[in-house]
Amino acid sequence: MDERRQPSALVDEAYSALGEAIVDGRLRPGDRLRDVELAAHMGISRTPVREALQRLAAIRLVEISPHRFTRVTAPSDKEIADMQDYTVHMIAMTMHLALPRCSDEDVTEGARLLTGLMDAARANSSPAYVDAGFALLAHFTRASENIVLVETLKQTTFLVRRNLRGWMCAHVEDCEELFLLLADGIRERDTALAAHLWLRLHGLY
């Protein structure tokens, strides 16, 4: 990283680098995070690294005990279950808000993104399902043009992606049919049908 960049940009880059490392498992639960070592590895001073760690602590990806340790947290079973519940409902709500105001291109892309979810469910691959589900959430969040939704996703992206581990649709045996119906609902901008099918796919309706 280039130390000549603005301090806020260095904090953002350190935050993104550390967040991605936690999400993809390069930094595992319990790993100690030493700002001196991280700063040296990133080629920046300790100050932006410390600020990035504080931001990660604010969303519970990092635990800081002053003068003792800073380490990666381990999500509890409840935190994982709560995140799955939150994400399913958030996607349903976001589709409901976005579909009436989406461009035709946004609608087409939303329906296309369901293919990734359907393929992941068919392969029984939770990592692929999480990636595809987050892509769907991010797409309709942007399309909604709702400032609150956009900012909420920005602040919680790493937490959502990390705590969704193990997520999968509840009806694997008939999910393909439900996903195809959901794609039709999105194309028709039928907000009630889209939300209903999405919740049904995840055992919440």
Short mmCIF file of C-alpha atoms in Angstrom, two decimals:
data_model
loop_
_atom_site.label_atom_id
_atom_site.label_comp_id
_atom_site.label_asym_id
_atom_site.label_seq_id
_atom_site.Cartn_x
_atom_site.Cartn_y
_atom_site.Cartn_z
CA MET A 1 0.00 0.00 0.00
CA ASP A 2 1.12 3.57 -0.70
CA GLU A 3 1.65 5.63 2.45
CA ARG A 4 1.15 8.81 0.39
CA ARG A 5 -2.55 8.06 0.10
CA GLN A 6 -5.05 9.83 2.31
CA PRO A 7 -5.25 8.36 5.85
CA SER A 8 -8.92 7.44 5.37
CA ALA A 9 -8.05 5.52 2.20
CA LEU A 10 -5.37 3.57 4.06
CA VAL A 11 -7.85 2.67 6.79
CA ASP A 12 -10.38 1.53 4.18
CA GLU A 13 -7.78 -0.61 2.41
CA ALA A 14 -6.57 -2.19 5.67
CA TYR A 15 -10.18 -2.83 6.70
CA SER A 16 -10.99 -4.46 3.36
CA ALA A 17 -7.83 -6.59 3.35
CA LEU A 18 -8.37 -7.85 6.88
CA GLY A 19 -12.09 -8.37 6.37
CA GLU A 20 -11.55 -10.44 3.24
CA ALA A 21 -8.91 -12.51 5.02
CA ILE A 22 -11.37 -13.28 7.82
CA VAL A 23 -14.17 -14.14 5.41
CA ASP A 24 -12.08 -16.46 3.24
CA GLY A 25 -10.43 -18.18 6.19
CA ARG A 26 -6.85 -16.96 5.83
CA LEU A 27 -7.42 -15.45 9.27
CA ARG A 28 -9.19 -18.03 11.41
CA PRO A 29 -11.17 -17.76 14.66
CA GLY A 30 -8.77 -17.30 17.54
CA ASP A 31 -5.90 -15.98 15.41
CA ARG A 32 -4.05 -13.14 17.14
CA LEU A 33 -3.82 -9.88 15.22
CA ARG A 34 -0.73 -7.80 16.03
CA ASP A 35 -0.86 -4.32 14.56
CA VAL A 36 2.92 -4.07 14.24
CA GLU A 37 3.12 -7.25 12.16
CA LEU A 38 0.06 -6.38 10.08
CA ALA A 39 1.36 -2.87 9.38
CA ALA A 40 4.72 -4.24 8.28
CA HIS A 41 3.05 -6.80 6.03
CA MET A 42 0.83 -4.13 4.42
CA GLY A 43 3.61 -1.58 4.16
CA ILE A 44 1.80 1.11 6.14
CA SER A 45 1.97 2.61 9.62
CA ARG A 46 0.23 1.12 12.65
CA THR A 47 -2.38 3.89 12.93
CA PRO A 48 -4.61 2.87 9.95
CA VAL A 49 -4.28 -0.78 10.96
CA ARG A 50 -5.46 0.03 14.48
CA GLU A 51 -8.42 1.98 13.11
CA ALA A 52 -9.28 -0.87 10.77
CA LEU A 53 -9.20 -3.32 13.68
CA GLN A 54 -11.52 -1.05 15.66
CA ARG A 55 -13.98 -1.06 12.76
CA LEU A 56 -13.83 -4.84 12.57
CA ALA A 57 -14.39 -5.04 16.32
CA ALA A 58 -17.49 -2.85 15.95
CA ILE A 59 -19.09 -5.53 13.74
CA ARG A 60 -17.89 -8.39 15.97
CA LEU A 61 -15.38 -9.92 13.57
CA VAL A 62 -12.53 -9.01 15.90
CA GLU A 63 -12.31 -9.01 19.69
CA ILE A 64 -10.06 -6.46 21.38
CA SER A 65 -8.96 -6.80 24.99
CA PRO A 66 -6.84 -3.71 25.77
CA HIS A 67 -3.22 -4.48 26.66
CA ARG A 68 -3.90 -8.22 26.29
CA PHE A 69 -4.86 -9.33 22.78
CA THR A 70 -6.69 -8.65 19.55
CA ARG A 71 -8.03 -11.77 17.87
CA VAL A 72 -10.49 -13.03 15.28
CA THR A 73 -13.83 -13.99 16.79
CA ALA A 74 -15.65 -17.29 16.37
CA PRO A 75 -19.37 -16.92 15.58
CA SER A 76 -21.69 -18.82 17.89
CA ASP A 77 -24.36 -21.19 16.56
CA LYS A 78 -26.98 -18.56 17.43
CA GLU A 79 -25.11 -15.84 15.57
CA ILE A 80 -24.95 -18.06 12.48
CA ALA A 81 -28.65 -18.97 12.71
CA ASP A 82 -29.61 -15.35 13.30
CA MET A 83 -27.57 -14.21 10.30
CA GLN A 84 -29.25 -16.74 8.03
CA ASP A 85 -32.67 -15.60 9.26
CA TYR A 86 -31.71 -11.94 8.82
CA THR A 87 -30.33 -12.43 5.32
CA VAL A 88 -33.32 -14.37 4.05
CA HIS A 89 -35.73 -11.70 5.29
CA MET A 90 -33.47 -8.89 4.09
CA ILE A 91 -33.37 -10.29 0.56
CA ALA A 92 -37.16 -10.68 0.54
CA MET A 93 -37.62 -7.09 1.71
CA THR A 94 -35.01 -5.73 -0.68
CA MET A 95 -36.63 -7.44 -3.67
CA HIS A 96 -39.98 -6.03 -2.55
CA LEU A 97 -38.55 -2.52 -2.49
CA ALA A 98 -36.39 -2.79 -5.58
CA LEU A 99 -38.58 -4.52 -8.15
CA PRO A 100 -41.03 -1.64 -8.72
CA ARG A 101 -38.18 0.79 -9.39
CA CYS A 102 -35.67 -1.50 -11.14
CA SER A 103 -34.63 -0.93 -14.71
CA ASP A 104 -35.39 -3.72 -17.15
CA GLU A 105 -31.67 -4.57 -17.11
CA ASP A 106 -31.71 -4.85 -13.30
CA VAL A 107 -34.70 -7.19 -13.45
CA THR A 108 -32.99 -9.38 -16.04
CA GLU A 109 -29.80 -9.50 -14.00
CA GLY A 110 -31.70 -10.35 -10.81
CA ALA A 111 -33.35 -13.29 -12.52
CA ARG A 112 -29.99 -14.38 -13.93
CA LEU A 113 -28.33 -14.31 -10.52
CA LEU A 114 -30.79 -16.93 -9.32
CA THR A 115 -29.04 -19.40 -11.62
CA GLY A 116 -25.98 -19.27 -9.37
CA LEU A 117 -28.10 -20.05 -6.34
CA MET A 118 -29.85 -22.89 -8.14
CA ASP A 119 -26.55 -24.38 -9.31
CA ALA A 120 -25.09 -24.14 -5.80
CA ALA A 121 -28.17 -25.83 -4.31
CA ARG A 122 -28.01 -28.57 -6.93
CA ALA A 123 -24.35 -29.17 -6.02
CA ASN A 124 -25.15 -28.90 -2.30
CA SER A 125 -22.33 -26.34 -2.00
CA SER A 126 -22.88 -23.92 0.85
CA PRO A 127 -19.85 -21.71 -0.01
CA ALA A 128 -21.16 -21.23 -3.54
CA TYR A 129 -24.68 -20.65 -2.21
CA VAL A 130 -23.42 -17.95 0.18
CA ASP A 131 -21.53 -16.18 -2.60
CA ALA A 132 -24.52 -16.31 -4.95
CA GLY A 133 -26.96 -15.24 -2.24
CA PHE A 134 -24.81 -12.29 -1.26
CA ALA A 135 -24.50 -11.28 -4.92
CA LEU A 136 -28.32 -11.28 -5.15
CA LEU A 137 -28.62 -9.18 -1.99
CA ALA A 138 -26.00 -6.71 -3.22
CA HIS A 139 -27.67 -6.43 -6.62
CA PHE A 140 -31.15 -5.63 -5.35
CA THR A 141 -29.76 -3.37 -2.65
CA ARG A 142 -28.08 -1.23 -5.30
CA ALA A 143 -31.17 -1.38 -7.50
CA SER A 144 -33.42 -0.27 -4.63
CA GLU A 145 -31.57 3.08 -4.44
CA ASN A 146 -32.50 3.09 -0.75
CA ILE A 147 -29.79 4.93 1.18
CA VAL A 148 -30.44 3.04 4.42
CA LEU A 149 -30.19 -0.37 2.73
CA VAL A 150 -27.08 0.61 0.81
CA GLU A 151 -25.31 1.92 3.92
CA THR A 152 -26.40 -1.04 6.05
CA LEU A 153 -24.98 -3.50 3.54
CA LYS A 154 -21.76 -1.50 3.28
CA GLN A 155 -21.28 -1.61 7.05
CA THR A 156 -22.17 -5.30 7.48
CA THR A 157 -20.77 -6.93 4.31
CA PHE A 158 -17.95 -8.86 5.98
CA LEU A 159 -20.08 -9.94 8.94
CA VAL A 160 -22.88 -11.18 6.68
CA ARG A 161 -20.51 -13.14 4.44
CA ARG A 162 -18.58 -14.69 7.35
CA ASN A 163 -21.61 -15.65 9.44
CA LEU A 164 -23.55 -17.17 6.55
CA ARG A 165 -21.26 -20.20 6.51
CA GLY A 166 -23.35 -23.35 6.17
CA TRP A 167 -26.33 -21.56 4.62
CA MET A 168 -28.44 -23.46 2.10
CA CYS A 169 -32.04 -23.44 0.89
CA ALA A 170 -34.43 -25.57 2.92
CA HIS A 171 -36.01 -27.43 -0.02
CA VAL A 172 -33.06 -28.87 -1.91
CA GLU A 173 -35.19 -31.62 -3.46
CA ASP A 174 -37.56 -29.23 -5.24
CA CYS A 175 -35.59 -25.99 -5.17
CA GLU A 176 -35.04 -25.89 -8.94
CA GLU A 177 -38.76 -25.58 -9.60
CA LEU A 178 -39.11 -22.92 -6.91
CA PHE A 179 -36.15 -20.95 -8.26
CA LEU A 180 -37.61 -21.04 -11.78
CA LEU A 181 -40.93 -19.75 -10.44
CA LEU A 182 -39.06 -17.08 -8.49
CA ALA A 183 -37.22 -15.98 -11.63
CA ASP A 184 -40.59 -15.59 -13.37
CA GLY A 185 -41.89 -13.57 -10.42
CA ILE A 186 -38.90 -11.24 -10.62
CA ARG A 187 -39.29 -10.77 -14.37
CA GLU A 188 -42.97 -9.95 -13.85
CA ARG A 189 -42.08 -7.58 -10.98
CA ASP A 190 -44.52 -9.49 -8.79
CA THR A 191 -43.19 -8.41 -5.41
CA ALA A 192 -45.58 -10.50 -3.32
CA LEU A 193 -44.89 -13.69 -5.28
CA ALA A 194 -41.12 -13.12 -5.28
CA ALA A 195 -41.00 -12.56 -1.52
CA HIS A 196 -43.29 -15.54 -0.87
CA LEU A 197 -41.22 -17.93 -2.99
CA TRP A 198 -37.93 -16.71 -1.54
CA LEU A 199 -39.16 -17.24 2.04
CA ARG A 200 -40.62 -20.63 1.09
CA LEU A 201 -37.28 -21.72 -0.38
CA HIS A 202 -35.72 -21.14 3.02
CA GLY A 203 -38.41 -22.72 5.18
CA LEU A 204 -39.77 -19.41 6.49
CA TYR A 205 -43.22 -19.44 4.87
#
